[in-house]
Amino acid sequence: MLVGACLVLGGSSVVGALTGMNVYAACYLIPIVVAAYVIVGGLRSTFIADYTHTVILFVAIFVFGFTMYAKSPVVGSPSQLYDLLLEASTKMPIADNYDGSYLTFKSVNGLVFAIDLLVAGFSTVWLDQAYWQRAIASRPETSVKAYLFGGIAWYGIPFSFATIMGLGCAALTSSPEFPTYPSPLTAAQNGAGLSSPATAIALLGKGGAGLMLLLLFMAVTSSTSAELIAVSSLLTFDVYKTYIRPKATSNELVRISHLGIVIYALGLATFCAILNAVNVNLTWLLTVLGVIVGGASIPNGLILLWPRMSTMAAILAPWMGLCFGMIAWFVTTSKRSGVISVTTTGDAINAVAGNITSWAGGALVAVVVTYIAPHKFTSDDPVFVARVNKINGVADTPNEKEAPLSTGGDVETAFGPTSSTEKPPISSPADSNTLNGDLPSSSEPAKVVPTGNHVVDFLEAKHIEPMDPALVKRGTRLAVWFNVAFLCIAIILVPFTLFGTDYIFSRSFFTGWCVVSFMWCWVSMIICVIWPVWESRKALYMITKGVLGDMTGKGHGA
């Protein structure tokens, strides 16, 4: 809900500012439109929409980038952008920046806000069901590289876009084309995320506003669709099928899934309308997000990465972290600001006390409670045992009651009754020989545990493959070293070196900054747009050949 609120809250503010639409109507428009195409198209629609939206998003970023750095009569080059930022530093200096400059890393508020965002971003990635679904759906041997490349691609977008549209907003404030000329944007307008739309209008006029609206709609709807499906999956399988109707049919689960999408869409829209009514904007939500969810992030990770993590610790740690964070947040706000209000609680320094306390408190409680109450939940329920074995890649025992699904080529056979004496069973997940298509060497047949969804069962029977221990170990080692390198370089070395040296960017350094950020955006585009097409070239060729064959009457069925 909180991640979706960040998307819809920021999106509705920008839509309202660019089009004049009522902001409350915009709060309902975005999730309802996304819910409609998710229900009609299902998971395939989100994959197609994600890719299409990403292509349009990069086109828009490149248009703004080339306009800012090459075509704009006001800016037109990184050097001229540098001059305008020097002028802006003189006319409207930033209070907590070194020498009031826009061209320095030494910003106290910037550092504090970065900590707030680090806690919020780390926590939401660990806790957001949308990320878990994609991780679980990926093969473990390849998902590590996929996530590493995804992180590299993601970073290029805020890096380049913030340089173009964020610094561009400060540079173009003195331009007559700027929407609020001769005044800069107010704190409330900046907090609502209106700096980029203002820059777009100053660069390209009404066309820039339209392009910014398109870019925003593509980004928000693509991300919101992932959240809709994630919540729908939780409601359907983790709530309805687990606790309400364990023997629900596939068709019934589909209906519940659609109902979950509608409920979440309407609930998210109403929640965002309430936030707008009490003057809570996107910046406030991002600043305090870690206070609310930070206490659960590290305990959630320890469940996977620390074998000793106990059941009691997993239950208590998130709530204790939340309590610690809320106490630190409100006490700090009261002592520093004298009053607790939306404005004072959204102060970055007040919020950072709650963010850090929640984050560290959850981790500390998880470790302490694990040693005090080390018991871990276990069950003799055959369904529970089969599920755990399935997760851990352990072959099921022959006396289990679930009948194996056929691996034959006919879909109807896999869905209907089969004769286990005439068809070979599913190979053991522990048998690495099946990676190469060999027959299973284990004498004990492994069985796919039915999920209640016939499509999922069929796909598991046809396509599930065991993990290769060597590849898993290699992927784990790659992930650890990459994270260590990223921590040392991107979080410690570069920012704190620039912060501690009181360095104000020179013209050549700033030009290099602009060039590197824009090149990184091109790398992101290659990873997200071109690489998937290249990897899928054979499948795309076969699909295109089949479609053209059907259109010309020369297809297989002609």
XYZ file of C-alpha atoms in Angstrom:
558
model
C 0.000 0.000 0.000
C 2.788 2.441 0.893
C 4.783 1.733 -2.272
C 1.647 2.111 -4.375
C 0.847 5.351 -2.561
C 4.266 6.753 -3.514
C 3.461 6.050 -7.158
C -0.099 7.310 -7.215
C 0.434 10.263 -4.879
C 3.269 11.684 -6.949
C 1.551 10.844 -10.209
C -1.757 12.453 -9.272
C -0.030 15.686 -8.215
C 1.789 15.965 -11.537
C -1.289 15.039 -13.582
C -3.303 17.661 -11.728
C -0.635 20.328 -12.220
C -0.174 19.628 -15.947
C -3.792 19.104 -16.989
C -5.842 20.956 -14.409
C -7.598 17.708 -13.450
C -8.886 17.480 -9.918
C -6.162 15.774 -7.901
C -8.675 13.471 -6.184
C -9.987 12.334 -9.562
C -6.404 11.653 -10.634
C -5.913 9.506 -7.513
C -8.690 7.218 -8.742
C -7.883 7.427 -12.452
C -4.405 5.891 -12.297
C -5.082 2.683 -10.307
C -8.473 2.051 -11.940
C -7.057 2.299 -15.475
C -4.210 -0.040 -14.554
C -6.610 -2.460 -12.842
C -8.717 -2.612 -16.013
C -5.909 -3.766 -18.304
C -4.458 -6.129 -15.690
C -7.835 -7.863 -15.275
C -8.449 -8.087 -19.019
C -4.937 -9.040 -20.075
C -3.618 -10.804 -16.985
C 0.061 -11.367 -16.380
C 0.881 -11.239 -20.079
C -0.524 -7.724 -20.328
C 1.799 -6.540 -17.588
C 4.847 -8.014 -19.331
C 3.905 -6.391 -22.621
C 2.970 -3.132 -20.920
C 6.176 -3.078 -18.873
C 8.329 -3.420 -21.966
C 6.316 -0.976 -24.068
C 6.202 1.582 -21.286
C 9.940 1.236 -20.734
C 10.637 1.945 -24.410
C 8.471 5.078 -24.314
C 10.065 6.179 -21.033
C 13.572 6.020 -22.502
C 12.488 7.886 -25.632
C 11.119 10.691 -23.446
C 14.293 10.843 -21.336
C 16.459 11.034 -24.446
C 14.311 13.833 -25.885
C 14.727 15.879 -22.712
C 18.444 15.043 -22.543
C 19.283 16.034 -26.104
C 17.172 19.166 -25.761
C 18.925 20.197 -22.556
C 22.470 19.412 -23.674
C 22.309 20.264 -27.381
C 19.136 21.915 -28.749
C 17.762 24.318 -26.138
C 18.381 28.022 -26.964
C 18.518 28.758 -23.231
C 20.876 25.942 -22.191
C 22.125 23.907 -25.135
C 25.303 22.512 -23.533
C 26.650 21.235 -20.213
C 28.898 24.303 -20.068
C 25.954 26.698 -20.313
C 24.059 24.625 -17.745
C 27.051 25.049 -15.451
C 26.948 28.849 -15.871
C 23.225 28.955 -15.113
C 23.745 26.873 -11.959
C 26.463 29.258 -10.802
C 23.996 32.092 -11.300
C 21.268 30.205 -9.431
C 23.675 29.570 -6.533
C 24.103 33.332 -6.198
C 20.442 34.335 -6.592
C 18.795 31.528 -4.580
C 21.472 29.665 -2.581
C 20.665 26.470 -0.716
C 21.009 27.100 3.000
C 22.673 23.853 4.093
C 24.857 23.372 1.010
C 28.516 24.366 1.089
C 28.715 27.986 -0.103
C 25.010 27.689 -1.032
C 26.033 25.945 -4.248
C 24.068 23.563 -6.463
C 27.399 22.116 -7.639
C 28.625 20.440 -4.473
C 28.106 17.157 -2.668
C 28.530 18.821 0.707
C 24.869 19.184 1.619
C 23.776 18.365 5.146
C 20.126 18.038 4.201
C 21.136 16.037 1.144
C 23.093 13.581 3.279
C 20.248 13.187 5.762
C 17.679 12.724 2.999
C 19.969 10.147 1.358
C 19.943 8.135 4.605
C 16.138 8.355 4.705
C 15.934 7.131 1.112
C 18.484 4.367 1.716
C 16.454 2.931 4.581
C 13.186 3.316 2.643
C 14.580 1.834 -0.564
C 16.350 -1.068 1.138
C 13.259 -1.897 3.149
C 10.748 -1.740 0.310
C 12.883 -3.949 -1.938
C 13.117 -6.597 0.799
C 9.431 -6.392 1.663
C 7.647 -5.610 -1.605
C 5.835 -8.689 -2.922
C 6.366 -7.484 -6.496
C 10.128 -8.060 -6.156
C 9.617 -11.445 -4.492
C 7.357 -12.668 -7.290
C 9.947 -11.873 -9.937
C 12.724 -13.455 -7.881
C 10.744 -16.640 -7.267
C 9.712 -16.858 -10.918
C 13.355 -16.682 -12.040
C 15.821 -19.528 -12.149
C 18.195 -19.176 -9.169
C 21.230 -19.724 -11.373
C 20.405 -16.717 -13.570
C 18.354 -14.430 -11.321
C 21.440 -13.017 -9.563
C 22.871 -11.643 -12.791
C 19.436 -10.436 -13.808
C 19.030 -8.456 -10.593
C 22.557 -7.053 -10.808
C 22.010 -5.858 -14.363
C 18.587 -4.571 -13.334
C 20.180 -2.525 -10.561
C 22.737 -1.098 -12.965
C 19.994 -0.224 -15.439
C 17.765 1.315 -12.783
C 20.489 3.585 -11.422
C 21.041 5.179 -14.821
C 17.515 6.608 -14.853
C 17.539 8.696 -11.634
C 21.208 9.570 -12.221
C 20.618 11.033 -15.686
C 17.051 12.245 -15.212
C 17.820 14.071 -11.955
C 20.797 15.783 -13.591
C 18.725 16.876 -16.577
C 15.422 17.764 -14.932
C 16.427 18.434 -11.319
C 19.446 20.653 -11.861
C 17.724 21.925 -14.986
C 14.873 23.219 -12.831
C 17.269 25.378 -10.802
C 19.089 26.546 -13.932
C 15.922 27.504 -15.847
C 14.195 29.331 -12.989
C 15.509 32.629 -14.401
C 14.147 31.855 -17.882
C 10.926 33.649 -18.972
C 9.643 30.261 -20.202
C 9.694 28.868 -16.669
C 6.096 28.312 -15.451
C 6.453 30.366 -12.230
C 8.848 33.027 -13.619
C 10.187 35.189 -12.040
C 9.588 33.249 -8.811
C 11.063 29.804 -8.102
C 8.908 26.824 -7.195
C 7.628 26.821 -3.641
C 8.640 24.168 -1.113
C 5.188 22.599 -1.426
C 5.511 22.394 -5.235
C 8.952 20.811 -4.980
C 7.668 18.402 -2.352
C 4.850 17.352 -4.681
C 7.369 16.440 -7.384
C 6.670 19.342 -9.765
C 10.273 20.296 -10.507
C 10.555 17.958 -13.506
C 7.276 19.107 -15.124
C 8.371 22.720 -14.678
C 11.660 21.946 -16.440
C 9.829 20.138 -19.236
C 7.601 23.166 -19.851
C 10.585 25.546 -19.807
C 12.406 23.369 -22.349
C 9.646 22.392 -24.775
C 6.533 24.388 -23.831
C 3.218 22.560 -24.140
C 4.926 19.743 -25.989
C 7.211 19.258 -23.006
C 4.225 19.135 -20.676
C 2.576 16.501 -22.857
C 5.753 14.443 -23.076
C 6.259 14.670 -19.321
C 2.674 13.553 -18.762
C 3.222 10.588 -21.080
C 6.486 9.663 -19.354
C 4.848 9.888 -15.949
C 1.856 7.798 -16.993
C 4.116 5.105 -18.479
C 6.277 4.883 -15.358
C 3.468 5.006 -12.804
C 1.121 2.582 -14.558
C 3.893 0.047 -15.206
C 4.954 0.044 -11.557
C 1.389 0.115 -10.268
C 0.472 -2.941 -12.345
C 3.229 -4.902 -10.622
C 1.866 -3.858 -7.228
C -1.690 -4.801 -8.235
C -0.645 -8.299 -9.265
C 1.509 -8.726 -6.160
C -1.306 -7.815 -3.769
C -3.788 -9.883 -5.743
C -1.484 -12.896 -5.450
C -1.190 -12.403 -1.685
C -4.942 -12.159 -1.230
C -5.625 -15.137 -3.487
C -3.018 -17.713 -2.455
C -1.759 -16.560 0.957
C -5.129 -15.593 2.420
C -8.071 -17.076 0.506
C -6.597 -20.431 -0.529
C -4.605 -20.918 2.676
C -7.180 -19.935 5.291
C -10.616 -19.673 3.668
C -10.962 -22.315 0.918
C -7.915 -24.596 0.687
C -9.618 -26.692 -2.008
C -10.657 -23.764 -4.195
C -10.753 -24.499 -7.910
C -8.652 -22.731 -10.492
C -11.606 -20.742 -11.834
C -12.553 -19.660 -8.339
C -8.997 -18.474 -7.678
C -9.060 -16.424 -10.868
C -12.260 -14.694 -9.722
C -10.746 -13.989 -6.303
C -7.642 -12.645 -8.018
C -9.732 -10.212 -10.065
C -11.649 -9.194 -6.963
C -8.366 -8.604 -5.135
C -7.171 -6.320 -7.935
C -10.355 -4.243 -7.732
C -10.253 -4.041 -3.932
C -6.620 -2.984 -3.894
C -7.107 -0.421 -6.676
C -10.028 1.238 -4.909
C -8.316 1.030 -1.507
C -5.109 2.545 -2.889
C -7.004 5.370 -4.589
C -8.954 6.157 -1.416
C -5.787 6.035 0.691
C -4.043 8.502 -1.631
C -7.074 10.810 -1.610
C -6.934 10.839 2.208
C -3.212 11.643 2.119
C -3.871 14.520 -0.270
C -6.614 15.817 2.000
C -4.229 16.073 4.966
C -1.464 17.664 2.832
C 0.838 14.647 2.794
C 2.943 14.750 -0.373
C 5.390 12.393 -2.084
C 8.466 13.785 -0.339
C 6.892 13.341 3.099
C 5.992 9.745 2.322
C 9.468 8.896 1.026
C 11.071 10.562 4.041
C 9.131 8.596 6.655
C 8.642 5.326 4.765
C 11.586 3.678 6.494
C 10.166 4.504 9.920
C 7.077 2.453 9.126
C 8.551 -0.550 7.307
C 12.266 -0.414 8.170
C 11.948 -2.627 11.239
C 10.858 -5.599 9.114
C 13.509 -5.421 6.379
C 16.543 -7.000 8.067
C 14.497 -9.645 9.980
C 12.907 -10.616 6.688
C 16.335 -11.020 5.146
C 17.597 -13.021 8.109
C 14.786 -15.536 7.599
C 16.477 -16.479 4.321
C 20.124 -15.857 5.144
C 20.476 -16.921 8.795
C 19.512 -20.556 9.531
C 19.131 -19.876 13.281
C 16.417 -17.230 12.854
C 13.547 -18.308 15.132
C 9.820 -18.077 14.602
C 9.300 -15.781 17.589
C 12.009 -13.416 16.341
C 10.428 -13.268 12.893
C 7.088 -12.327 14.465
C 8.264 -9.832 17.100
C 11.147 -8.027 15.398
C 9.152 -6.055 12.777
C 6.644 -4.774 15.337
C 9.292 -3.922 17.905
C 11.315 -2.112 15.250
C 8.218 -0.134 14.271
C 7.569 0.846 17.900
C 11.183 1.914 18.455
C 11.166 3.923 15.241
C 7.882 5.686 15.978
C 9.046 6.642 19.483
C 12.357 8.035 18.214
C 10.598 9.873 15.372
C 7.983 11.590 17.543
C 10.346 12.373 20.430
C 12.908 13.910 18.073
C 10.217 15.914 16.292
C 8.811 17.199 19.580
C 12.223 18.178 20.977
C 13.597 19.765 17.800
C 10.485 21.384 16.345
C 8.357 21.926 19.451
C 5.195 20.582 17.829
C 4.166 17.385 16.045
C 2.506 18.117 12.703
C 2.651 17.013 9.078
C 5.294 19.645 8.359
C 7.551 18.881 11.330
C 7.296 15.096 11.072
C 8.304 15.364 7.412
C 11.520 17.177 8.316
C 14.412 15.037 7.064
C 16.432 15.298 10.290
C 13.444 14.439 12.473
C 12.625 11.468 10.257
C 16.175 10.130 10.074
C 16.117 9.396 13.817
C 13.050 7.205 13.330
C 14.407 5.589 10.166
C 17.694 4.514 11.702
C 16.088 3.431 14.983
C 13.435 1.346 13.232
C 15.983 -0.261 10.923
C 18.530 -1.051 13.632
C 15.885 -1.903 16.240
C 14.308 -4.586 14.078
C 17.705 -6.168 13.399
C 18.729 -6.086 17.073
C 15.461 -7.595 18.302
C 15.676 -10.339 15.672
C 19.106 -11.442 16.879
C 18.386 -11.135 20.611
C 15.013 -12.927 20.491
C 16.493 -15.707 18.365
C 18.981 -16.533 21.116
C 16.356 -16.158 23.866
C 13.630 -18.150 22.074
C 15.353 -20.283 19.415
C 12.340 -22.484 18.601
C 11.449 -22.750 14.909
C 7.989 -23.728 13.699
C 7.651 -27.272 12.377
C 4.668 -29.376 11.397
C 3.906 -33.001 10.577
C 1.160 -31.970 8.168
C 1.943 -33.765 4.855
C 0.993 -30.664 2.864
C 3.375 -28.526 4.928
C 6.168 -31.087 4.610
C 5.643 -31.371 0.861
C 5.715 -27.577 0.504
C 8.957 -27.280 2.476
C 10.533 -30.096 0.460
C 9.465 -28.388 -2.726
C 11.051 -25.086 -1.641
C 14.272 -26.792 -0.568
C 14.509 -28.953 -3.668
C 14.163 -32.238 -1.755
C 12.600 -35.242 -3.481
C 9.247 -36.344 -2.106
C 8.895 -39.816 -0.622
C 6.993 -42.470 -2.585
C 4.234 -42.860 0.004
C 2.989 -39.306 -0.302
C -0.601 -38.980 -1.376
C -0.198 -36.439 -4.139
C -0.309 -38.050 -7.555
C 2.390 -36.984 -9.988
C 1.432 -34.925 -12.982
C 2.195 -36.285 -16.402
C 5.126 -34.926 -18.354
C 3.518 -35.873 -21.608
C 3.167 -33.331 -24.383
C -0.599 -32.980 -24.217
C -1.982 -30.202 -22.037
C -5.265 -31.963 -21.403
C -3.407 -35.058 -20.213
C -1.509 -33.067 -17.653
C -4.709 -31.479 -16.407
C -6.799 -34.582 -16.292
C -6.509 -38.094 -14.788
C -3.302 -39.904 -15.624
C -1.975 -43.365 -15.212
C 1.179 -43.186 -13.142
C 2.059 -46.751 -14.141
C 2.263 -45.902 -17.832
C 3.874 -42.437 -17.720
C 7.219 -41.504 -16.189
C 7.068 -39.438 -12.987
C 8.570 -36.007 -12.503
C 12.296 -36.235 -11.928
C 13.765 -35.342 -8.569
C 14.640 -31.669 -8.132
C 17.902 -32.826 -6.610
C 18.871 -34.684 -9.754
C 21.128 -32.342 -11.673
C 21.136 -34.655 -14.703
C 17.757 -33.309 -15.765
C 19.419 -29.972 -16.485
C 20.845 -31.566 -19.596
C 17.673 -33.419 -20.467
C 18.885 -36.831 -19.252
C 16.647 -39.323 -17.589
C 16.506 -39.056 -13.795
C 18.949 -41.292 -12.022
C 17.078 -41.339 -8.721
C 14.988 -44.410 -8.061
C 12.591 -42.367 -5.947
C 10.093 -40.488 -8.090
C 9.494 -36.858 -7.156
C 6.005 -35.479 -7.390
C 4.774 -31.985 -8.102
C 2.645 -30.770 -5.228
C -0.635 -29.424 -6.654
C -1.142 -25.717 -6.051
C -4.829 -25.595 -6.963
C -4.066 -23.699 -10.159
C -4.030 -26.108 -13.110
C -1.914 -23.795 -15.250
C 0.722 -23.451 -12.546
C 0.716 -27.214 -11.969
C 1.141 -27.887 -15.666
C 3.995 -25.414 -16.032
C 5.760 -26.931 -13.042
C 5.319 -30.410 -14.451
C 6.630 -29.359 -17.844
C 9.269 -26.771 -17.074
C 10.476 -26.927 -13.468
C 14.203 -27.601 -13.309
C 16.490 -28.348 -10.374
C 19.116 -25.940 -9.111
C 22.687 -26.635 -10.089
C 24.647 -26.395 -6.797
C 27.772 -25.147 -8.556
C 25.877 -22.384 -10.351
C 24.039 -21.423 -7.163
C 27.334 -21.148 -5.274
C 28.816 -19.075 -8.063
C 25.784 -16.781 -8.092
C 25.932 -16.335 -4.316
C 29.607 -15.420 -4.482
C 28.927 -12.937 -7.283
C 26.106 -11.293 -5.334
C 28.204 -10.949 -2.173
C 31.206 -9.427 -3.927
C 29.081 -7.104 -6.026
C 27.277 -5.817 -2.936
C 30.568 -5.284 -1.098
C 32.000 -3.393 -4.069
C 28.851 -1.308 -4.436
C 28.839 -0.453 -0.733
C 32.496 0.606 -0.759
C 32.412 2.602 -3.998
C 28.917 3.982 -4.527
C 27.820 4.507 -0.917
C 31.075 5.294 0.912
C 34.008 6.244 -1.336
C 32.500 8.530 -3.996
C 29.883 10.501 -2.035
C 31.863 10.904 1.182
C 35.064 11.822 -0.626
C 33.222 14.627 -2.415
C 31.328 15.529 0.765
C 34.395 15.698 2.990
C 36.587 17.738 0.635
C 34.206 20.730 0.319
C 34.572 20.308 -3.430
C 32.528 22.525 -5.759
C 32.373 21.066 -9.254
C 34.641 22.683 -11.816
C 33.362 23.235 -15.345
C 35.245 20.228 -16.726
C 34.172 17.982 -13.813
C 30.526 18.965 -14.254
C 30.736 18.368 -18.013
C 32.117 14.906 -17.309
C 29.309 14.333 -14.799
C 26.679 15.171 -17.440
C 28.368 12.990 -20.072
C 28.721 9.976 -17.765
C 25.130 10.251 -16.511
C 23.745 10.452 -20.051
C 25.929 7.548 -21.241
C 24.732 5.501 -18.277
C 21.170 6.131 -19.399
C 22.070 4.678 -22.803
C 23.525 1.605 -21.092
C 20.252 1.276 -19.173
C 18.337 1.445 -22.429
C 20.482 -1.294 -23.977
C 19.930 -3.550 -20.942
C 16.167 -2.953 -20.755
C 15.169 -2.561 -24.421
C 17.696 -4.120 -26.797
C 19.098 -7.005 -24.756
C 15.700 -8.722 -24.112
C 14.959 -8.636 -27.850
C 18.360 -10.106 -28.676
C 18.006 -12.880 -26.085
C 14.534 -13.738 -27.407
C 15.429 -13.421 -31.087
C 14.813 -17.105 -31.880
C 11.435 -17.180 -30.153
C 10.456 -13.862 -31.756
C 11.484 -15.212 -35.156
C 9.338 -18.312 -34.712
C 6.363 -16.268 -33.508
C 6.693 -13.794 -36.375
C 7.048 -16.601 -38.869
C 3.934 -18.296 -37.530
C 1.876 -15.088 -37.539
C 2.914 -14.219 -41.091
C 2.216 -17.781 -42.142
C -1.307 -17.616 -40.715
C -1.900 -14.230 -42.354
C -0.790 -15.455 -45.779
C -2.475 -18.839 -45.529
C 0.836 -20.685 -45.542
C 0.834 -21.559 -41.860
C 0.856 -24.998 -40.324
C -2.897 -25.088 -40.075
C -3.530 -24.049 -43.678
